[in-house]
N, C-alpha and C. Protein backbone atom coordinates (compact mmCIF):
# COMPACT_ATOMS: atom_id res chain seq x y z
N TYR A 1 9.68 -3.07 -3.80
CA TYR A 1 9.82 -4.46 -3.41
C TYR A 1 8.49 -5.20 -3.52
N LEU A 2 7.44 -4.60 -3.05
CA LEU A 2 6.13 -5.25 -3.12
C LEU A 2 5.64 -5.40 -4.55
N MET A 3 5.91 -4.41 -5.39
CA MET A 3 5.48 -4.48 -6.78
C MET A 3 6.19 -5.60 -7.53
N GLN A 4 7.40 -5.93 -7.09
CA GLN A 4 8.16 -7.01 -7.73
C GLN A 4 7.38 -8.31 -7.68
N HIS A 5 6.82 -8.64 -6.53
CA HIS A 5 6.08 -9.89 -6.38
C HIS A 5 4.76 -9.87 -7.14
N VAL A 6 4.10 -8.72 -7.14
CA VAL A 6 2.84 -8.59 -7.87
C VAL A 6 3.08 -8.79 -9.36
N LEU A 7 4.07 -8.09 -9.89
CA LEU A 7 4.35 -8.17 -11.32
C LEU A 7 4.85 -9.56 -11.72
N GLN A 8 5.74 -10.12 -10.92
CA GLN A 8 6.26 -11.45 -11.26
C GLN A 8 5.16 -12.50 -11.21
N GLY A 9 4.26 -12.41 -10.25
CA GLY A 9 3.13 -13.34 -10.18
C GLY A 9 2.22 -13.21 -11.39
N TRP A 10 1.98 -11.98 -11.82
CA TRP A 10 1.14 -11.75 -13.00
C TRP A 10 1.80 -12.33 -14.25
N ILE A 11 3.09 -12.08 -14.41
CA ILE A 11 3.82 -12.62 -15.56
C ILE A 11 3.82 -14.14 -15.52
N LYS A 12 4.05 -14.69 -14.35
CA LYS A 12 4.09 -16.15 -14.21
C LYS A 12 2.76 -16.78 -14.60
N ARG A 13 1.65 -16.19 -14.15
CA ARG A 13 0.32 -16.74 -14.47
C ARG A 13 -0.02 -16.60 -15.95
N ASN A 14 0.36 -15.48 -16.55
CA ASN A 14 -0.06 -15.20 -17.92
C ASN A 14 0.91 -15.66 -19.00
N PHE A 15 2.18 -15.69 -18.69
CA PHE A 15 3.16 -16.01 -19.72
C PHE A 15 4.10 -17.15 -19.35
N GLY A 16 4.04 -17.61 -18.12
CA GLY A 16 5.00 -18.61 -17.66
C GLY A 16 6.28 -17.92 -17.22
N TRP A 17 7.06 -18.60 -16.43
CA TRP A 17 8.29 -17.99 -15.93
C TRP A 17 9.49 -18.90 -16.13
N GLU A 18 9.35 -20.15 -15.72
CA GLU A 18 10.50 -21.07 -15.72
C GLU A 18 11.13 -21.24 -17.10
N ASP A 19 10.34 -21.42 -18.12
CA ASP A 19 10.86 -21.68 -19.46
C ASP A 19 10.74 -20.46 -20.39
N ASN A 20 10.51 -19.31 -19.84
CA ASN A 20 10.29 -18.11 -20.66
C ASN A 20 11.43 -17.11 -20.44
N ASP A 21 12.47 -17.23 -21.24
CA ASP A 21 13.62 -16.33 -21.10
C ASP A 21 13.26 -14.89 -21.48
N THR A 22 12.32 -14.71 -22.39
CA THR A 22 11.91 -13.37 -22.77
C THR A 22 11.26 -12.66 -21.59
N ALA A 23 10.42 -13.36 -20.85
CA ALA A 23 9.77 -12.77 -19.67
C ALA A 23 10.82 -12.37 -18.64
N LYS A 24 11.81 -13.22 -18.45
CA LYS A 24 12.87 -12.90 -17.49
C LYS A 24 13.69 -11.70 -17.95
N LEU A 25 13.95 -11.60 -19.24
CA LEU A 25 14.73 -10.50 -19.79
C LEU A 25 13.97 -9.18 -19.67
N LEU A 26 12.67 -9.20 -19.90
CA LEU A 26 11.87 -7.98 -19.87
C LEU A 26 11.35 -7.62 -18.48
N PHE A 27 11.61 -8.49 -17.50
CA PHE A 27 11.06 -8.28 -16.16
C PHE A 27 11.55 -6.97 -15.53
N ILE A 28 12.84 -6.70 -15.56
CA ILE A 28 13.38 -5.49 -14.91
C ILE A 28 12.84 -4.22 -15.56
N PRO A 29 12.89 -4.08 -16.91
CA PRO A 29 12.29 -2.87 -17.49
C PRO A 29 10.80 -2.75 -17.19
N ALA A 30 10.09 -3.87 -17.22
CA ALA A 30 8.65 -3.84 -16.92
C ALA A 30 8.42 -3.45 -15.46
N LEU A 31 9.28 -3.92 -14.58
CA LEU A 31 9.16 -3.57 -13.16
C LEU A 31 9.37 -2.08 -12.95
N LEU A 32 10.33 -1.51 -13.64
CA LEU A 32 10.57 -0.07 -13.52
C LEU A 32 9.36 0.73 -14.00
N VAL A 33 8.79 0.36 -15.13
CA VAL A 33 7.62 1.07 -15.67
C VAL A 33 6.42 0.88 -14.75
N PHE A 34 6.19 -0.35 -14.30
CA PHE A 34 5.06 -0.67 -13.42
C PHE A 34 5.17 0.09 -12.09
N SER A 35 6.38 0.10 -11.51
CA SER A 35 6.58 0.80 -10.24
C SER A 35 6.39 2.31 -10.39
N TYR A 36 6.90 2.86 -11.49
CA TYR A 36 6.71 4.29 -11.75
C TYR A 36 5.21 4.61 -11.86
N ALA A 37 4.49 3.80 -12.62
CA ALA A 37 3.05 4.04 -12.81
C ALA A 37 2.31 3.97 -11.48
N CYS A 38 2.63 3.00 -10.66
CA CYS A 38 1.97 2.88 -9.35
C CYS A 38 2.27 4.09 -8.47
N GLN A 39 3.53 4.51 -8.48
CA GLN A 39 3.90 5.67 -7.67
C GLN A 39 3.22 6.95 -8.18
N ARG A 40 3.20 7.09 -9.49
CA ARG A 40 2.68 8.32 -10.11
C ARG A 40 1.17 8.44 -9.99
N TRP A 41 0.44 7.34 -10.22
CA TRP A 41 -1.02 7.43 -10.30
C TRP A 41 -1.76 6.84 -9.11
N VAL A 42 -1.04 6.26 -8.15
CA VAL A 42 -1.70 5.72 -6.96
C VAL A 42 -1.11 6.34 -5.69
N GLU A 43 0.16 6.09 -5.46
CA GLU A 43 0.78 6.52 -4.21
C GLU A 43 0.79 8.04 -4.03
N LYS A 44 1.23 8.77 -5.04
CA LYS A 44 1.32 10.23 -4.93
C LYS A 44 -0.05 10.89 -4.72
N PRO A 45 -1.07 10.57 -5.54
CA PRO A 45 -2.37 11.20 -5.28
C PRO A 45 -2.96 10.86 -3.91
N TYR A 46 -2.76 9.61 -3.47
CA TYR A 46 -3.29 9.22 -2.17
C TYR A 46 -2.57 9.97 -1.05
N THR A 47 -1.25 10.12 -1.17
CA THR A 47 -0.49 10.85 -0.16
C THR A 47 -0.92 12.32 -0.12
N GLU A 48 -1.14 12.91 -1.29
CA GLU A 48 -1.60 14.30 -1.34
C GLU A 48 -2.99 14.43 -0.71
N TYR A 49 -3.85 13.45 -0.96
CA TYR A 49 -5.18 13.46 -0.35
C TYR A 49 -5.07 13.37 1.17
N GLN A 50 -4.19 12.51 1.68
CA GLN A 50 -4.01 12.37 3.12
C GLN A 50 -3.51 13.68 3.73
N ARG A 51 -2.57 14.35 3.06
CA ARG A 51 -2.07 15.64 3.56
C ARG A 51 -3.18 16.68 3.58
N TRP A 52 -3.96 16.74 2.50
CA TRP A 52 -5.07 17.69 2.44
C TRP A 52 -6.05 17.42 3.56
N ARG A 53 -6.37 16.15 3.77
CA ARG A 53 -7.31 15.77 4.82
C ARG A 53 -6.79 16.16 6.19
N GLN A 54 -5.50 15.96 6.42
CA GLN A 54 -4.90 16.33 7.70
C GLN A 54 -4.91 17.84 7.91
N GLU A 55 -4.60 18.60 6.87
CA GLU A 55 -4.61 20.06 6.97
C GLU A 55 -6.01 20.60 7.27
N LYS A 56 -7.03 20.00 6.68
CA LYS A 56 -8.40 20.46 6.85
C LYS A 56 -9.05 19.88 8.11
N GLY A 57 -8.39 18.91 8.74
CA GLY A 57 -8.95 18.30 9.94
C GLY A 57 -10.07 17.33 9.65
N VAL A 58 -10.11 16.80 8.45
CA VAL A 58 -11.14 15.85 8.06
C VAL A 58 -10.71 14.46 8.51
N LYS A 59 -11.55 13.81 9.29
CA LYS A 59 -11.24 12.46 9.75
C LYS A 59 -11.89 11.44 8.82
N GLY A 60 -11.07 10.50 8.39
CA GLY A 60 -11.57 9.42 7.55
C GLY A 60 -11.93 8.22 8.39
N CYS A 61 -12.40 7.16 7.74
CA CYS A 61 -12.80 5.96 8.48
C CYS A 61 -11.60 5.33 9.18
N ASP A 62 -10.40 5.42 8.59
CA ASP A 62 -9.22 4.87 9.24
C ASP A 62 -8.89 5.62 10.52
N ASP A 63 -9.01 6.95 10.50
CA ASP A 63 -8.76 7.74 11.70
C ASP A 63 -9.77 7.43 12.80
N ARG A 64 -11.02 7.31 12.41
CA ARG A 64 -12.06 6.98 13.40
C ARG A 64 -11.83 5.60 14.00
N TYR A 65 -11.43 4.65 13.18
CA TYR A 65 -11.18 3.29 13.65
C TYR A 65 -10.00 3.26 14.62
N ILE A 66 -8.94 3.97 14.29
CA ILE A 66 -7.77 4.02 15.17
C ILE A 66 -8.13 4.68 16.50
N SER A 67 -8.90 5.77 16.45
CA SER A 67 -9.34 6.44 17.68
C SER A 67 -10.17 5.51 18.55
N LYS A 68 -11.05 4.74 17.91
CA LYS A 68 -11.88 3.80 18.66
C LYS A 68 -11.03 2.72 19.32
N LEU A 69 -10.06 2.19 18.59
CA LEU A 69 -9.17 1.17 19.16
C LEU A 69 -8.36 1.73 20.33
N GLU A 70 -7.87 2.96 20.18
CA GLU A 70 -7.11 3.59 21.27
C GLU A 70 -8.00 3.79 22.50
N SER A 71 -9.23 4.19 22.27
CA SER A 71 -10.17 4.38 23.37
C SER A 71 -10.45 3.07 24.09
N MET A 72 -10.65 2.02 23.31
CA MET A 72 -10.90 0.71 23.90
C MET A 72 -9.68 0.24 24.69
N GLY A 73 -8.47 0.52 24.16
CA GLY A 73 -7.25 0.14 24.86
C GLY A 73 -7.09 0.88 26.16
N SER A 74 -7.45 2.17 26.18
CA SER A 74 -7.36 2.97 27.40
C SER A 74 -8.32 2.46 28.45
N LYS A 75 -9.55 2.14 28.03
CA LYS A 75 -10.55 1.62 28.97
C LYS A 75 -10.11 0.28 29.54
N ALA A 76 -9.56 -0.57 28.69
CA ALA A 76 -9.10 -1.89 29.16
C ALA A 76 -7.94 -1.73 30.12
N SER A 77 -7.07 -0.77 29.85
CA SER A 77 -5.92 -0.53 30.73
C SER A 77 -6.37 -0.05 32.09
N LEU A 78 -7.34 0.87 32.11
CA LEU A 78 -7.87 1.38 33.39
C LEU A 78 -8.56 0.27 34.16
N LYS A 79 -9.30 -0.56 33.45
CA LYS A 79 -10.02 -1.66 34.10
C LYS A 79 -9.03 -2.67 34.69
N TRP A 80 -7.95 -2.93 33.97
CA TRP A 80 -6.96 -3.89 34.42
C TRP A 80 -6.24 -3.37 35.67
N ARG A 81 -6.02 -2.05 35.73
CA ARG A 81 -5.34 -1.45 36.88
C ARG A 81 -6.28 -1.33 38.08
N GLY A 82 -7.56 -1.53 37.86
CA GLY A 82 -8.51 -1.47 38.96
C GLY A 82 -9.05 -0.08 39.21
N HIS A 83 -9.05 0.80 38.22
CA HIS A 83 -9.54 2.17 38.38
C HIS A 83 -10.97 2.26 37.97
């Protein structure tokens, strides 16, 4: 779904959309190829990297940031309760 808007915006900017029947006709096959490529060369390797990182216990910047936010939320909650 997200790739649909990205691809359509790119086609619209580069080839036009309203008066371009060829672009509209080729949109669905292009969307299928584009979505496959994104899944194959972006999503899958990133997911595998995340699994590897989780198995090895390696914390990335996103994990550290989430931990920090949770810690700040816990401190704020305790302060609000008067502890």
